[in-house]
Amino acid sequence: MAILPCGSTWVAQWGIRPQCILRSYVTNKIPTSQYCTTSSISYLSAPSSSFFSRGSFHVLSYPGSSQSSHRRRGARFTVRADSDFYSLLGVSRNASKSEIKSAYRKLARSYHPDVNKEPGAEQKFKDISNAYEVLSDDEKRSLYDRYGEAGLKGAGMGMGDFSNPFDLFESLFEGMGGVGGMGGRASRNRAVDGQDEYYNLVLNFKEAVFGVEKEIEISRLESCGTCNGSGAKPGTKPSKCSTCGGQGQVVSSARTPLGVFQQVMTCSSCGGTGEISTPCNTCSGDGRVRRTKRISLKVPAGVDSGSRLRVRNEGNAGRRGGSPGDLFVIIEVMPDPVLKRDDTNILYTCKVSYIDAILGTTIKVPTVDGVVDLKIPAGTQPNTTLVMAKKGVPLLNKNNMRGDQLVRVQVEIPKRLSTDERKLIEELADLSKGKTASSRR
């Protein structure tokens, strides 16, 4: 717990790491007595705030502080705390996806730079978009809830890996062409990046352990060679769209009890380009055609089921000069009938007779490197685990480091004995009893 100065008073702070600054105003008089007393700030924040809750902070006042507290009514109160995506959107931590989406749409309208010209509005718009991108994705939201922004960075998502906030805004308001006067942000001929492509690759156990080079064949959208990606038939010129007058958008108005509501819609005739052209015969006006391509893929050692390999710019082609998407290869590893995998360790179970467990022996054990000899020490107990160092799986991207192979020893006890075997064991039992009796003397 830390104590923060606030005028002539001190405020207790629990476990809040310094990052961003929140400002609030102390509006209540703080009663004091001759001795140091404690009283609550009842309106430090809204009850739903994820940073503070009513009654969660107390002000410690000292003799002589009463007069200064009256003079400082409305004094600025500063607390430093972690930025919080839920607070940026003004929703609770258990908010549903629809609530998060609704909050984002409302805030995005208010802070979009085409509408809000105040200093800092664009940065606020970007922060809101980043928060929505994380909280609207189940996997990212789960990581954020458990580990905060550090969890996103640990998963390979740095602060520079967020989507373009304006692209995110336009994708959410697609079909509305923006809100109010925001349509100008989206150029009619703005480049559109291509979508990512996914491919499932099945590997056997050893291929996943040691890595392998594979040649895969994918199907993807590539830029049309006939029209060079424009979608227009070669030799023709586009004409202005008669529906929208070349604006790429149409405005519809509706009168409501709250006033006239105007909605800006993307023109359905030209798709928002503002131009009508004769479609290319090869790509039917899309500017892209689907083709197959063979790609050589190097799979690193140590991958496991669920691992994803990213091949940049090998996804679907973009429109109007947009960047191509990426290819994501999803790994699936077929299980081995004998060896089992536990992270970087390999598990194997062997069986030995009770005589070998007593006297010790050497057995043949299969590993990913081949069959090797394993010494079973004399006196090995049932379910003992023996470690074969560096016979496991290499660490991903660290081939010089490997896990171990863990061999669990099961001792087999015979259910039936021959007459000679029983006689020998009984003699051994008598000998063992004699030793026990002599040791007690």
Short mmCIF file of C-alpha atoms in Angstrom, two decimals:
data_model
loop_
_atom_site.label_atom_id
_atom_site.label_comp_id
_atom_site.label_asym_id
_atom_site.label_seq_id
_atom_site.Cartn_x
_atom_site.Cartn_y
_atom_site.Cartn_z
CA MET A 1 0.00 0.00 0.00
CA ALA A 2 1.25 3.50 -0.87
CA ILE A 3 0.13 6.90 0.47
CA LEU A 4 -0.44 9.69 -2.09
CA PRO A 5 -0.53 13.39 -1.08
CA CYS A 6 -3.70 15.30 -2.01
CA GLY A 7 -3.48 18.89 -0.79
CA SER A 8 -3.34 18.64 2.98
CA THR A 9 -4.70 15.09 3.00
CA TRP A 10 -3.26 11.71 2.15
CA VAL A 11 -4.90 9.01 0.08
CA ALA A 12 -4.26 5.28 0.45
CA GLN A 13 -3.47 3.47 -2.79
CA TRP A 14 -3.63 -0.34 -3.09
CA GLY A 15 -1.60 -2.22 -5.73
CA ILE A 16 -2.03 0.32 -8.54
CA ARG A 17 0.93 0.52 -10.83
CA PRO A 18 1.82 3.94 -12.23
CA GLN A 19 0.94 4.37 -15.88
CA CYS A 20 -1.89 6.69 -16.84
CA ILE A 21 -3.42 9.56 -14.83
CA LEU A 22 -7.06 9.79 -13.79
CA ARG A 23 -8.42 12.99 -12.31
CA SER A 24 -11.39 13.30 -10.03
CA TYR A 25 -12.69 15.94 -7.65
CA VAL A 26 -13.31 15.65 -3.92
CA THR A 27 -16.77 17.15 -3.44
CA ASN A 28 -17.61 16.05 0.09
CA LYS A 29 -16.45 17.70 3.25
CA ILE A 30 -14.12 15.47 5.19
CA PRO A 31 -15.01 15.49 8.92
CA THR A 32 -12.07 15.50 11.28
CA SER A 33 -11.57 15.36 15.02
CA GLN A 34 -8.85 16.14 17.48
CA TYR A 35 -7.22 12.83 16.64
CA CYS A 36 -6.28 11.22 13.36
CA THR A 37 -9.49 9.74 11.96
CA THR A 38 -10.55 7.93 8.81
CA SER A 39 -13.49 8.78 6.57
CA SER A 40 -14.61 7.55 3.15
CA ILE A 41 -14.66 9.49 -0.10
CA SER A 42 -18.12 8.51 -1.25
CA TYR A 43 -18.07 9.99 -4.74
CA LEU A 44 -14.52 9.35 -5.88
CA SER A 45 -15.82 7.55 -8.96
CA ALA A 46 -18.83 5.96 -10.54
CA PRO A 47 -19.97 2.68 -8.93
CA SER A 48 -19.31 0.75 -12.14
CA SER A 49 -15.76 2.00 -12.54
CA SER A 50 -13.23 -0.81 -12.93
CA PHE A 51 -10.53 1.29 -11.26
CA PHE A 52 -12.30 2.35 -8.07
CA SER A 53 -15.46 1.52 -6.16
CA ARG A 54 -17.31 3.45 -3.54
CA GLY A 55 -15.78 3.12 -0.14
CA SER A 56 -12.62 1.54 -1.52
CA PHE A 57 -10.39 4.48 -0.57
CA HIS A 58 -10.09 6.32 2.72
CA VAL A 59 -8.64 9.71 3.51
CA LEU A 60 -6.42 10.02 6.53
CA SER A 61 -6.78 13.50 8.09
CA TYR A 62 -4.62 15.01 10.77
CA PRO A 63 -5.14 17.78 13.36
CA GLY A 64 -5.29 21.10 11.63
CA SER A 65 -6.37 19.70 8.30
CA SER A 66 -10.04 20.64 8.63
CA GLN A 67 -9.62 24.26 7.65
CA SER A 68 -7.45 23.48 4.65
CA SER A 69 -9.90 20.82 3.51
CA HIS A 70 -12.66 23.46 3.39
CA ARG A 71 -10.42 25.79 1.45
CA ARG A 72 -9.52 23.01 -0.98
CA ARG A 73 -13.01 21.80 -1.82
CA GLY A 74 -12.90 20.85 -5.47
CA ALA A 75 -9.11 20.49 -5.35
CA ARG A 76 -7.76 18.21 -8.06
CA PHE A 77 -7.16 14.64 -6.96
CA THR A 78 -4.68 12.54 -8.99
CA VAL A 79 -4.34 8.75 -8.96
CA ARG A 80 -2.10 6.78 -11.32
CA ALA A 81 -3.37 3.45 -12.60
CA ASP A 82 -3.06 0.93 -15.43
CA SER A 83 -4.91 1.76 -18.63
CA ASP A 84 -7.90 -0.54 -18.89
CA PHE A 85 -9.65 -1.54 -22.12
CA TYR A 86 -12.97 -2.05 -20.34
CA SER A 87 -12.85 1.46 -18.91
CA LEU A 88 -11.91 2.93 -22.30
CA LEU A 89 -15.14 1.52 -23.70
CA GLY A 90 -17.11 2.19 -20.51
CA VAL A 91 -18.27 -1.41 -20.06
CA SER A 92 -18.02 -3.90 -17.22
CA ARG A 93 -15.59 -6.83 -17.30
CA ASN A 94 -18.43 -9.31 -17.86
CA ALA A 95 -19.98 -7.31 -20.70
CA SER A 96 -21.30 -9.30 -23.66
CA LYS A 97 -20.00 -8.94 -27.21
CA SER A 98 -23.08 -6.97 -28.24
CA GLU A 99 -22.59 -4.53 -25.34
CA ILE A 100 -18.91 -4.08 -26.26
CA LYS A 101 -19.79 -3.52 -29.92
CA SER A 102 -22.52 -1.01 -29.04
CA ALA A 103 -20.16 0.91 -26.74
CA TYR A 104 -17.47 1.02 -29.40
CA ARG A 105 -19.86 2.30 -32.11
CA LYS A 106 -21.09 5.07 -29.83
CA LEU A 107 -17.60 6.21 -28.82
CA ALA A 108 -16.19 5.85 -32.34
CA ARG A 109 -18.84 8.22 -33.65
CA SER A 110 -17.91 10.79 -31.00
CA TYR A 111 -14.13 10.67 -31.38
CA HIS A 112 -13.71 10.06 -35.11
CA PRO A 113 -11.23 12.73 -36.33
CA ASP A 114 -13.54 13.69 -39.21
CA VAL A 115 -16.12 14.83 -36.66
CA ASN A 116 -14.18 15.66 -33.50
CA LYS A 117 -11.50 18.29 -34.15
CA GLU A 118 -10.42 18.63 -30.52
CA PRO A 119 -6.74 17.92 -29.67
CA GLY A 120 -6.25 14.30 -28.67
CA ALA A 121 -9.46 13.10 -30.33
CA GLU A 122 -7.60 11.01 -32.91
CA GLN A 123 -5.46 9.32 -30.23
CA LYS A 124 -8.58 8.61 -28.19
CA PHE A 125 -10.19 7.14 -31.31
CA LYS A 126 -7.18 4.85 -31.81
CA ASP A 127 -7.19 3.76 -28.13
CA ILE A 128 -10.89 2.94 -28.35
CA SER A 129 -10.32 0.94 -31.53
CA ASN A 130 -7.43 -1.02 -29.95
CA ALA A 131 -9.60 -1.81 -26.92
CA TYR A 132 -12.45 -3.03 -29.13
CA GLU A 133 -10.14 -5.17 -31.26
CA VAL A 134 -8.95 -7.04 -28.14
CA LEU A 135 -12.27 -7.35 -26.29
CA SER A 136 -14.23 -8.44 -29.39
CA ASP A 137 -11.88 -11.39 -29.95
CA ASP A 138 -12.45 -14.29 -27.52
CA GLU A 139 -8.82 -15.47 -27.55
CA LYS A 140 -7.30 -12.00 -27.10
CA ARG A 141 -9.88 -11.09 -24.45
CA SER A 142 -9.10 -14.23 -22.47
CA LEU A 143 -5.37 -13.42 -22.52
CA TYR A 144 -6.04 -9.81 -21.55
CA ASP A 145 -8.35 -10.80 -18.67
CA ARG A 146 -5.73 -13.17 -17.25
CA TYR A 147 -2.48 -11.29 -17.86
CA GLY A 148 -3.33 -7.77 -19.06
CA GLU A 149 -1.39 -6.17 -21.91
CA ALA A 150 1.63 -8.31 -20.96
CA GLY A 151 -0.37 -11.38 -21.99
CA LEU A 152 -1.00 -9.90 -25.44
CA LYS A 153 2.69 -9.12 -25.87
CA GLY A 154 3.62 -12.61 -24.66
CA ALA A 155 1.37 -14.05 -27.36
CA GLY A 156 3.28 -12.14 -30.01
CA MET A 157 0.94 -9.15 -30.24
CA GLY A 158 2.86 -5.97 -29.59
CA MET A 159 1.37 -2.50 -29.46
CA GLY A 160 2.25 -2.05 -33.13
CA ASP A 161 0.27 -5.12 -34.17
CA PHE A 162 -3.21 -3.60 -33.85
CA SER A 163 -5.29 -3.19 -36.99
CA ASN A 164 -5.66 0.17 -38.68
CA PRO A 165 -8.33 1.89 -36.53
CA PHE A 166 -9.95 3.50 -39.58
CA ASP A 167 -10.17 0.12 -41.35
CA LEU A 168 -11.77 -1.32 -38.22
CA PHE A 169 -14.25 1.56 -38.10
CA GLU A 170 -15.19 1.18 -41.74
CA SER A 171 -15.62 -2.59 -41.44
CA LEU A 172 -18.05 -2.09 -38.55
CA PHE A 173 -20.02 0.63 -40.31
CA GLU A 174 -19.92 -1.12 -43.69
CA GLY A 175 -23.20 -0.63 -45.45
CA MET A 176 -23.62 2.74 -43.73
CA GLY A 177 -20.73 4.42 -45.54
CA GLY A 178 -19.69 6.05 -42.32
CA VAL A 179 -21.70 8.25 -39.98
CA GLY A 180 -22.52 11.87 -40.59
CA GLY A 181 -19.65 13.38 -42.52
CA MET A 182 -17.20 10.59 -41.90
CA GLY A 183 -17.46 9.07 -45.35
CA GLY A 184 -14.64 11.28 -46.61
CA ARG A 185 -12.10 9.29 -44.66
CA ALA A 186 -12.68 6.26 -46.88
CA SER A 187 -11.43 7.11 -50.34
CA ARG A 188 -13.68 5.74 -53.03
CA ASN A 189 -10.76 3.89 -54.55
CA ARG A 190 -9.04 3.03 -51.28
CA ALA A 191 -6.88 -0.09 -51.44
CA VAL A 192 -8.29 -3.10 -49.62
CA ASP A 193 -5.89 -5.63 -48.14
CA GLY A 194 -6.39 -9.29 -49.00
CA GLN A 195 -7.70 -11.84 -46.52
CA ASP A 196 -5.51 -14.44 -44.85
CA GLU A 197 -5.53 -18.01 -46.11
CA TYR A 198 -5.38 -21.11 -43.87
CA TYR A 199 -3.95 -24.56 -44.53
CA ASN A 200 -4.00 -27.68 -42.32
CA LEU A 201 -0.77 -29.69 -42.39
CA VAL A 202 -0.58 -33.19 -40.89
CA LEU A 203 2.83 -34.42 -39.64
CA ASN A 204 3.93 -37.73 -38.15
CA PHE A 205 5.49 -37.88 -34.69
CA LYS A 206 9.15 -37.71 -35.75
CA GLU A 207 8.55 -34.95 -38.31
CA ALA A 208 7.13 -32.78 -35.56
CA VAL A 209 10.04 -33.59 -33.24
CA PHE A 210 12.91 -32.96 -35.65
CA GLY A 211 11.29 -30.61 -38.20
CA VAL A 212 10.81 -31.21 -41.90
CA GLU A 213 10.58 -29.44 -45.23
CA LYS A 214 7.23 -29.89 -46.97
CA GLU A 215 5.88 -28.75 -50.29
CA ILE A 216 2.22 -27.83 -50.01
CA GLU A 217 -0.35 -26.78 -52.60
CA ILE A 218 -2.73 -23.98 -51.69
CA SER A 219 -5.66 -22.34 -53.42
CA ARG A 220 -5.81 -18.55 -53.20
CA LEU A 221 -7.05 -15.43 -54.97
CA GLU A 222 -4.43 -13.77 -57.17
CA SER A 223 -4.52 -10.50 -59.08
CA CYS A 224 -6.15 -10.88 -62.50
CA GLY A 225 -3.56 -10.69 -65.27
CA THR A 226 -6.11 -9.61 -67.89
CA CYS A 227 -7.23 -6.39 -66.20
CA ASN A 228 -4.22 -6.01 -63.85
CA GLY A 229 -6.53 -6.17 -60.86
CA SER A 230 -8.78 -3.28 -61.85
CA GLY A 231 -11.81 -5.46 -62.56
CA ALA A 232 -12.58 -3.49 -65.74
CA LYS A 233 -12.52 -4.94 -69.23
CA PRO A 234 -9.34 -3.87 -71.04
CA GLY A 235 -9.93 -1.04 -73.53
CA THR A 236 -12.99 0.32 -71.74
CA LYS A 237 -13.29 3.50 -69.67
CA PRO A 238 -15.32 3.77 -66.48
CA SER A 239 -18.27 6.18 -66.34
CA LYS A 240 -19.69 8.12 -63.42
CA CYS A 241 -22.27 6.21 -61.41
CA SER A 242 -25.73 7.67 -62.07
CA THR A 243 -27.11 6.46 -58.72
CA CYS A 244 -24.70 8.34 -56.45
CA GLY A 245 -23.42 10.92 -58.90
CA GLY A 246 -19.87 9.67 -58.52
CA GLN A 247 -19.81 10.10 -54.73
CA GLY A 248 -19.84 6.41 -53.91
CA GLN A 249 -22.46 7.06 -51.24
CA VAL A 250 -26.14 7.80 -50.99
CA VAL A 251 -27.91 9.58 -48.13
CA SER A 252 -31.27 8.50 -46.77
CA SER A 253 -33.29 10.58 -44.29
CA ALA A 254 -35.89 9.42 -41.78
CA ARG A 255 -37.96 11.58 -39.43
CA THR A 256 -38.08 10.29 -35.85
CA PRO A 257 -39.51 11.71 -32.59
CA LEU A 258 -35.98 12.84 -31.80
CA GLY A 259 -35.55 14.66 -35.10
CA VAL A 260 -34.37 13.88 -38.62
CA PHE A 261 -31.97 10.97 -38.79
CA GLN A 262 -29.66 10.87 -41.80
CA GLN A 263 -27.94 7.67 -42.82
CA VAL A 264 -25.04 7.58 -45.27
CA MET A 265 -25.04 4.31 -47.22
CA THR A 266 -22.49 2.82 -49.59
CA CYS A 267 -23.87 2.95 -53.10
CA SER A 268 -25.08 -0.51 -54.10
CA SER A 269 -24.75 0.20 -57.81
CA CYS A 270 -21.03 0.96 -57.88
CA GLY A 271 -19.97 -0.64 -54.60
CA GLY A 272 -18.70 2.69 -53.29
CA THR A 273 -16.26 3.41 -56.12
CA GLY A 274 -18.40 6.13 -57.72
CA GLU A 275 -17.75 4.60 -61.14
CA ILE A 276 -19.43 2.03 -63.35
CA SER A 277 -17.21 -0.04 -65.63
CA THR A 278 -17.59 -2.96 -68.00
CA PRO A 279 -16.50 -6.03 -66.00
CA CYS A 280 -13.47 -8.03 -67.08
CA ASN A 281 -14.41 -11.31 -68.72
CA THR A 282 -11.69 -13.23 -66.86
CA CYS A 283 -12.40 -12.17 -63.26
CA SER A 284 -16.03 -11.01 -63.68
CA GLY A 285 -15.11 -7.58 -62.32
CA ASP A 286 -13.56 -8.77 -59.04
CA GLY A 287 -9.98 -8.01 -60.12
CA ARG A 288 -8.86 -11.38 -58.73
CA VAL A 289 -8.96 -14.99 -59.88
CA ARG A 290 -8.51 -18.18 -57.88
CA ARG A 291 -5.40 -20.20 -58.67
CA THR A 292 -3.35 -22.94 -57.03
CA LYS A 293 0.27 -22.51 -56.04
CA ARG A 294 2.91 -24.85 -54.63
CA ILE A 295 4.89 -23.47 -51.71
CA SER A 296 7.98 -24.93 -50.06
CA LEU A 297 7.51 -24.80 -46.28
CA LYS A 298 10.18 -25.36 -43.64
CA VAL A 299 8.65 -26.70 -40.43
CA PRO A 300 10.90 -26.07 -37.40
CA ALA A 301 11.75 -28.81 -34.90
CA GLY A 302 9.57 -29.00 -31.80
CA VAL A 303 6.16 -28.05 -33.23
CA ASP A 304 3.07 -29.67 -31.79
CA SER A 305 -0.61 -29.96 -32.60
CA GLY A 306 -2.12 -26.48 -32.71
CA SER A 307 1.13 -24.74 -33.66
CA ARG A 308 0.67 -22.06 -36.33
CA LEU A 309 3.25 -21.14 -38.95
CA ARG A 310 2.90 -17.78 -40.67
CA VAL A 311 4.04 -17.23 -44.25
CA ARG A 312 3.80 -13.53 -45.04
CA ASN A 313 2.18 -12.26 -48.24
CA GLU A 314 1.14 -15.73 -49.42
CA GLY A 315 -2.56 -15.22 -48.69
CA ASN A 316 -5.26 -13.79 -50.95
CA ALA A 317 -4.45 -10.78 -53.13
CA GLY A 318 -5.84 -7.39 -52.16
CA ARG A 319 -8.13 -5.16 -54.20
CA ARG A 320 -7.12 -1.93 -55.91
CA GLY A 321 -3.46 -2.39 -55.06
CA GLY A 322 -4.00 -3.56 -51.48
CA SER A 323 -1.41 -5.76 -49.77
CA PRO A 324 -1.89 -9.53 -49.95
CA GLY A 325 -2.89 -11.42 -46.84
CA ASP A 326 -0.77 -14.01 -45.06
CA LEU A 327 -0.82 -17.80 -45.14
CA PHE A 328 -1.31 -19.53 -41.79
CA VAL A 329 -0.36 -23.21 -41.63
CA ILE A 330 -2.07 -25.08 -38.76
CA ILE A 331 -0.08 -28.10 -37.55
CA GLU A 332 -1.67 -31.41 -36.59
CA VAL A 333 0.62 -34.17 -35.25
CA MET A 334 -0.33 -37.85 -35.55
CA PRO A 335 0.25 -39.75 -32.28
CA ASP A 336 2.95 -42.43 -32.00
CA PRO A 337 1.68 -45.90 -30.92
CA VAL A 338 4.54 -46.36 -28.41
CA LEU A 339 5.95 -42.98 -27.42
CA LYS A 340 3.85 -40.26 -25.82
CA ARG A 341 4.66 -36.58 -25.71
CA ASP A 342 4.42 -34.27 -22.70
CA ASP A 343 5.58 -30.81 -23.83
CA THR A 344 9.31 -31.33 -24.53
CA ASN A 345 9.52 -34.67 -22.69
CA ILE A 346 8.74 -38.08 -24.17
CA LEU A 347 7.07 -40.75 -22.03
CA TYR A 348 7.60 -44.51 -22.35
CA THR A 349 6.54 -47.44 -20.17
CA CYS A 350 8.56 -50.66 -19.99
CA LYS A 351 7.91 -53.96 -18.20
CA VAL A 352 10.52 -56.05 -16.38
CA SER A 353 10.22 -59.28 -14.40
CA TYR A 354 10.47 -59.21 -10.62
CA ILE A 355 13.78 -61.09 -10.88
CA ASP A 356 15.26 -58.42 -13.20
CA ALA A 357 13.95 -55.73 -10.88
CA ILE A 358 15.73 -57.43 -7.96
CA LEU A 359 19.00 -58.31 -9.69
CA GLY A 360 19.12 -55.48 -12.27
CA THR A 361 19.38 -55.82 -16.05
CA THR A 362 19.79 -53.95 -19.33
CA ILE A 363 16.86 -53.57 -21.74
CA LYS A 364 16.29 -52.14 -25.22
CA VAL A 365 14.22 -48.93 -25.25
CA PRO A 366 12.81 -47.19 -28.37
CA THR A 367 13.47 -43.45 -28.66
CA VAL A 368 13.03 -40.86 -31.43
CA ASP A 369 16.78 -41.34 -32.09
CA GLY A 370 16.42 -45.11 -32.45
CA VAL A 371 16.64 -48.08 -30.08
CA VAL A 372 19.11 -47.60 -27.20
CA ASP A 373 20.18 -49.64 -24.15
CA LEU A 374 18.81 -48.68 -20.73
CA LYS A 375 20.28 -50.07 -17.51
CA ILE A 376 17.75 -51.12 -14.88
CA PRO A 377 19.48 -50.81 -11.50
CA ALA A 378 19.28 -53.68 -9.01
CA GLY A 379 16.49 -53.21 -6.50
CA THR A 380 14.32 -51.11 -8.81
CA GLN A 381 10.89 -50.57 -7.27
CA PRO A 382 7.59 -50.76 -9.18
CA ASN A 383 6.61 -47.52 -11.00
CA THR A 384 10.12 -46.10 -10.73
CA THR A 385 10.82 -43.44 -13.39
CA LEU A 386 14.23 -43.50 -15.05
CA VAL A 387 15.45 -40.41 -16.94
CA MET A 388 17.15 -40.62 -20.32
CA ALA A 389 18.67 -37.16 -20.60
CA LYS A 390 18.32 -35.18 -23.86
CA LYS A 391 16.31 -37.87 -25.61
CA GLY A 392 13.17 -35.74 -25.75
CA VAL A 393 11.82 -33.03 -28.06
CA PRO A 394 13.97 -30.03 -29.07
CA LEU A 395 12.77 -26.67 -27.79
CA LEU A 396 11.04 -24.69 -30.52
CA ASN A 397 13.61 -22.48 -32.28
CA LYS A 398 16.33 -23.80 -29.91
CA ASN A 399 17.55 -27.00 -31.49
CA ASN A 400 20.55 -27.24 -29.15
CA MET A 401 18.21 -27.72 -26.18
CA ARG A 402 16.14 -30.88 -25.76
CA GLY A 403 13.82 -32.40 -23.24
CA ASP A 404 14.24 -35.86 -21.70
CA GLN A 405 12.71 -39.28 -22.21
CA LEU A 406 11.08 -40.54 -19.02
CA VAL A 407 10.87 -44.33 -18.71
CA ARG A 408 8.39 -45.70 -16.20
CA VAL A 409 9.26 -49.21 -14.98
CA GLN A 410 6.46 -51.67 -14.33
CA VAL A 411 7.45 -54.82 -12.39
CA GLU A 412 5.59 -57.96 -13.48
CA ILE A 413 4.62 -60.37 -10.70
CA PRO A 414 3.78 -63.89 -11.98
CA LYS A 415 0.35 -65.23 -11.08
CA ARG A 416 1.36 -68.87 -11.43
CA LEU A 417 4.63 -70.58 -10.38
CA SER A 418 6.07 -73.96 -11.19
CA THR A 419 6.89 -76.35 -8.37
CA ASP A 420 10.61 -75.59 -8.58
CA GLU A 421 10.00 -71.83 -8.68
CA ARG A 422 7.73 -71.99 -5.63
CA LYS A 423 10.30 -74.10 -3.74
CA LEU A 424 13.09 -71.63 -4.49
CA ILE A 425 10.98 -68.63 -3.48
CA GLU A 426 9.93 -70.33 -0.24
CA GLU A 427 13.60 -70.99 0.55
CA LEU A 428 14.31 -67.33 -0.22
CA ALA A 429 11.44 -66.34 2.08
CA ASP A 430 12.84 -68.52 4.92
CA LEU A 431 16.28 -67.03 4.41
CA SER A 432 14.80 -63.53 4.52
CA LYS A 433 12.90 -64.36 7.75
CA GLY A 434 16.09 -65.66 9.31
CA LYS A 435 17.90 -62.46 8.47
CA THR A 436 15.09 -60.42 9.95
CA ALA A 437 15.10 -62.44 13.19
CA SER A 438 18.87 -62.14 13.62
CA SER A 439 18.78 -58.41 13.04
CA ARG A 440 16.20 -57.99 15.83
CA ARG A 441 18.51 -59.74 18.32
#
